[in-house]
Coordinates of N, CA and C in Angstrom, one line a residue:
M1 N -3.9 0.0 21.1 CA -2.9 -0.2 20.2 C -4.3 -0.3 19.2
K2 N -3.2 -0.3 17.9 CA -4.2 -0.5 16.6 C -2.1 -1.2 15.5
L3 N -3.9 -1.3 14.5 CA -2.6 -2.0 13.3 C -3.5 -1.5 12.5
I4 N -2.6 -1.3 11.6 CA -2.3 -0.1 10.0 C -1.8 -1.4 9.1
V5 N -2.9 -2.0 8.6 CA -2.2 -2.4 6.9 C -2.5 -1.7 6.0
A6 N -0.9 -1.4 5.1 CA -1.0 -0.4 3.7 C -1.1 -0.9 3.0
V7 N -1.8 -0.8 1.8 CA -0.7 -1.6 1.0 C -0.4 -0.1 -0.5
V8 N 0.4 -0.2 -0.7 CA 1.3 1.0 -1.3 C 1.7 0.8 -2.4
Q9 N 1.7 0.9 -3.8 CA 2.8 0.5 -4.8 C 4.6 0.0 -4.9
D10 N 5.1 -1.0 -5.2 CA 6.4 -1.2 -4.7 C 7.2 0.5 -5.2
Q11 N 7.1 1.2 -6.0 CA 7.8 1.9 -6.4 C 7.6 2.8 -4.8
D12 N 6.7 3.4 -4.4 CA 7.0 3.9 -2.8 C 7.7 3.4 -1.9
S13 N 7.3 2.0 -2.3 CA 8.0 1.4 -0.8 C 9.1 1.5 -0.1
N14 N 10.2 1.7 -0.8 CA 11.5 2.1 0.0 C 11.7 3.4 0.1
R15 N 10.9 3.9 -0.3 CA 10.7 5.4 0.3 C 9.9 5.4 2.1
L16 N 8.7 4.7 1.8 CA 8.1 4.6 3.3 C 9.1 3.8 4.3
S17 N 9.2 2.8 3.5 CA 10.1 1.5 4.5 C 11.6 3.3 5.3
N18 N 11.8 3.4 4.4 CA 12.9 4.3 4.9 C 12.5 5.5 5.9
A19 N 11.5 6.3 6.0 CA 10.1 7.0 6.5 C 9.6 6.5 7.4
L20 N 9.6 5.4 7.7 CA 8.9 4.6 9.0 C 10.0 4.6 10.0
T21 N 11.4 3.5 9.5 CA 12.3 3.0 10.2 C 13.0 4.7 11.3
K22 N 13.2 5.6 9.9 CA 13.4 7.0 11.1 C 12.6 7.4 12.1
A23 N 11.5 7.3 11.6 CA 10.5 7.8 12.9 C 10.3 6.9 13.8
K24 N 10.8 5.4 13.8 CA 10.6 4.9 14.6 C 9.5 3.7 14.6
F25 N 9.1 4.1 13.6 CA 8.0 2.9 13.8 C 8.4 1.8 13.2
R26 N 8.3 0.0 13.8 CA 8.5 -1.1 13.4 C 7.1 -1.5 12.3
A27 N 7.7 -1.9 11.5 CA 6.8 -2.8 10.4 C 7.3 -3.8 9.8
T28 N 6.3 -4.5 9.4 CA 6.6 -6.3 8.7 C 6.1 -5.4 6.5
K29 N 7.4 -5.3 6.4 CA 7.0 -5.9 4.5 C 6.6 -6.9 3.9
L30 N 5.5 -7.2 3.0 CA 5.3 -8.3 2.6 C 5.0 -8.0 1.1
A31 N 5.4 -9.0 0.2 CA 5.3 -8.8 -1.2 C 3.6 -8.9 -1.1
S32 N 2.9 -8.2 -1.9 CA 1.8 -8.7 -2.3 C 1.6 -7.9 -4.4
T33 N 0.4 -8.8 -4.8 CA -0.1 -7.8 -6.1 C -1.4 -7.7 -6.0
G34 N -1.8 -6.4 -6.4 CA -2.8 -5.8 -7.0 C -4.0 -6.4 -8.0
G35 N -5.2 -6.5 -7.9 CA -6.1 -7.9 -8.7 C -6.5 -6.9 -10.0
F36 N -6.6 -5.6 -9.7 CA -6.9 -4.9 -11.0 C -5.6 -4.8 -12.2
L37 N -4.5 -4.6 -11.7 CA -3.2 -4.3 -12.5 C -2.2 -5.3 -12.7
R38 N -2.6 -6.4 -12.0 CA -2.0 -7.1 -11.5 C 0.0 -7.0 -11.6
S39 N -0.7 -5.7 -10.7 CA 1.1 -5.2 -10.6 C 1.5 -5.7 -9.1
G40 N 3.2 -5.6 -9.2 CA 3.6 -5.1 -7.4 C 3.2 -4.3 -7.0
N41 N 2.7 -4.7 -5.4 CA 2.4 -4.1 -4.3 C 3.4 -4.0 -3.3
T42 N 3.4 -3.3 -2.3 CA 4.2 -4.0 -0.8 C 2.6 -3.4 0.1
T43 N 2.9 -5.0 1.2 CA 2.3 -4.5 2.4 C 2.8 -4.8 3.4
F44 N 2.3 -3.3 3.5 CA 2.8 -3.1 5.0 C 2.0 -3.2 6.4
L45 N 2.7 -4.5 7.5 CA 1.8 -4.3 8.5 C 2.9 -2.9 10.2
I46 N 1.9 -2.7 10.2 CA 2.4 -1.5 11.4 C 1.5 -1.5 12.8
G47 N 1.9 -2.0 13.9 CA 1.9 -2.3 14.8 C 1.8 -0.9 15.7
T48 N 1.1 0.2 16.7 CA 1.7 1.1 17.2 C 0.4 1.8 18.3
D49 N 0.6 2.5 19.2 CA -0.2 2.5 20.4 C -1.5 4.0 19.1
D50 N -2.0 4.4 19.6 CA -3.1 5.0 19.6 C -2.7 6.7 19.4
S51 N -2.4 6.5 20.0 CA -1.4 7.9 20.1 C -0.7 8.8 18.7
L52 N -0.2 7.2 18.2 CA 0.2 7.4 17.5 C -0.1 7.0 15.7
V53 N -1.2 6.6 15.7 CA -2.0 6.8 14.5 C -2.0 7.7 13.3
A54 N -2.1 9.0 14.0 CA -1.7 9.7 13.2 C -0.6 10.6 12.7
S55 N 0.1 9.9 13.3 CA 1.9 10.7 12.8 C 2.0 9.5 11.3
A56 N 1.9 8.1 11.8 CA 2.0 6.0 11.3 C 1.0 7.0 9.5
L57 N 0.4 7.2 9.9 CA -0.3 7.9 8.2 C -0.1 9.7 7.5
E58 N 0.7 10.2 8.0 CA 1.2 11.7 7.9 C 1.8 10.8 7.0
L59 N 3.1 10.3 7.7 CA 4.1 9.2 7.1 C 3.9 8.3 5.9
I60 N 2.8 8.2 5.9 CA 2.3 7.1 4.6 C 1.5 8.3 3.5
R61 N 1.0 8.8 3.7 CA 0.6 9.9 2.7 C 1.8 10.8 2.1
D62 N 2.3 10.7 3.5 CA 3.8 11.7 2.5 C 4.8 10.8 1.8
N63 N 4.2 9.5 1.5 CA 5.7 9.6 1.0 C 5.1 8.6 0.1
C64 N 3.3 8.5 -0.1 CA 3.0 6.6 -1.1 C 2.6 8.1 -2.2
R65 N 2.7 8.1 -3.2 CA 1.9 9.5 -4.0 C 0.7 8.7 -5.4
A66 N -0.1 9.2 -5.6 CA -0.5 8.9 -6.7 C -0.4 9.3 -7.7
R67 N 0.0 8.3 -8.8 CA 0.7 9.2 -10.2 C -0.4 8.6 -11.3
E68 N 0.1 9.3 -12.3 CA -0.8 8.5 -13.9 C 0.3 7.6 -14.9
Q69 N -0.2 6.5 -15.1 CA 0.5 5.3 -15.6 C -0.2 5.0 -17.2
M70 N 0.5 4.9 -18.0 CA -0.1 3.9 -18.5 C 0.2 2.6 -18.6
V71 N -0.8 1.8 -18.9 CA -0.8 0.4 -19.1 C -1.3 -0.4 -20.3
A72 N -1.1 -1.1 -20.4 CA -1.3 -2.5 -21.5 C -2.6 -3.3 -20.3
P73 N -3.5 -3.1 -21.0 CA -4.7 -3.6 -20.0 C -4.7 -5.6 -20.9
V74 N -4.8 -6.3 -19.5 CA -4.8 -7.5 -19.2 C -5.9 -8.2 -19.9
S75 N -6.4 -8.7 -21.7 CA -6.9 -9.3 -22.1 C -7.9 -10.0 -21.3
P76 N -9.2 -9.9 -22.2 CA -10.4 -10.9 -20.8 C -9.8 -12.7 -21.5
M77 N -10.3 -13.5 -20.3 CA -9.8 -15.4 -20.7 C -11.3 -15.6 -20.7
G78 N -11.9 -15.6 -21.6 CA -13.4 -16.0 -21.3 C -14.2 -15.8 -21.5
G79 N -13.7 -14.6 -21.7 CA -15.2 -12.7 -21.5 C -15.3 -12.3 -22.6
N80 N -16.2 -11.4 -22.1 CA -16.8 -10.9 -23.4 C -15.6 -10.2 -23.6
A81 N -15.1 -10.2 -24.8 CA -14.4 -9.4 -25.5 C -14.7 -8.4 -26.1
D82 N -16.2 -7.9 -26.3 CA -16.5 -6.6 -26.7 C -15.8 -5.7 -26.3
S83 N -16.2 -5.5 -24.9 CA -15.6 -4.2 -24.5 C -14.0 -4.2 -24.0
Y84 N -13.4 -5.1 -24.5 CA -12.0 -5.3 -24.2 C -11.4 -4.4 -25.4
I85 N -10.6 -3.3 -24.6 CA -9.7 -2.7 -25.2 C -8.5 -2.8 -25.3
P86 N -8.0 -3.3 -26.4 CA -6.3 -3.6 -27.0 C -5.5 -2.8 -27.3
Y87 N -5.6 -1.2 -26.3 CA -4.4 -0.5 -26.5 C -4.4 0.4 -25.6
P88 N -3.2 0.8 -24.8 CA -2.8 0.9 -23.7 C -3.6 2.1 -23.2
V89 N -4.0 2.4 -21.8 CA -4.6 3.5 -21.6 C -3.9 4.1 -20.1
E90 N -4.0 5.2 -20.0 CA -3.5 6.0 -18.7 C -4.7 6.3 -17.7
V91 N -4.3 5.5 -16.2 CA -4.6 5.1 -15.3 C -4.2 5.8 -13.9
E92 N -4.7 6.2 -12.9 CA -3.9 6.5 -11.9 C -3.6 5.2 -10.6
V93 N -2.2 5.5 -10.7 CA -1.7 4.0 -9.6 C -0.9 5.1 -8.5
G94 N -0.6 4.5 -7.7 CA 0.1 4.8 -6.7 C -0.6 5.3 -5.2
G95 N -0.5 5.9 -4.6 CA -0.9 6.6 -3.0 C -0.9 5.3 -2.6
A96 N -1.9 4.6 -1.4 CA -1.8 3.9 -0.2 C -3.1 3.9 -0.3
T97 N -3.8 2.6 -0.1 CA -4.8 1.9 0.3 C -4.6 1.3 2.2
V98 N -4.8 2.2 2.9 CA -4.7 1.6 4.4 C -5.8 1.2 5.2
F99 N -5.5 0.4 6.2 CA -6.9 -0.1 7.1 C -5.9 0.4 8.5
V100 N -6.7 0.7 9.0 CA -6.9 0.7 10.3 C -7.5 -0.1 11.6
L101 N -6.8 -1.1 12.2 CA -7.8 -1.9 12.6 C -7.2 -2.1 14.5
P102 N -8.3 -2.1 14.9 CA -8.2 -2.6 16.5 C -7.5 -3.9 16.9
I103 N -6.5 -3.4 17.8 CA -5.9 -5.0 18.7 C -5.9 -5.0 20.1
E104 N -6.7 -6.8 20.4 CA -7.2 -6.7 21.5 C -5.6 -7.2 22.6
Q105 N -4.9 -7.8 21.8 CA -4.1 -8.1 22.5 C -2.5 -8.3 21.4
F106 N -1.4 -8.2 21.7 CA -0.2 -7.6 21.8 C 0.4 -8.7 22.1
H107 N 1.6 -9.5 21.9 CA 2.1 -10.1 22.2 C 4.1 -10.6 21.7
H108 N 5.2 -9.8 22.6 CA 6.3 -9.5 21.6 C 7.2 -11.0 22.7
F109 N 7.5 -12.1 21.5 CA 8.9 -13.1 22.3 C 9.6 -12.6 22.0

């Protein structure tokens, strides 16, 4: 058994949730916030058999796309303002960060 932890951008969250449900994966959705852009993310916790990990990863890959987006950088708080860029910059957002962890025990009550 494995636990898949997938951190995805909110923009991809509903699409992934629907795909996981359609494929009969049970998942828990948690609201989370990214540290770099301080933007909304959704973290999915997916428990599954070892044999289904590849299918789950394929669903995540197919439904969470990286894209370019203009963002206004957060101003430095008490840090060095010399390197601060006061205008929007284009960065890559989206996609998914995924961790696959082994599970010793699973209980469903």
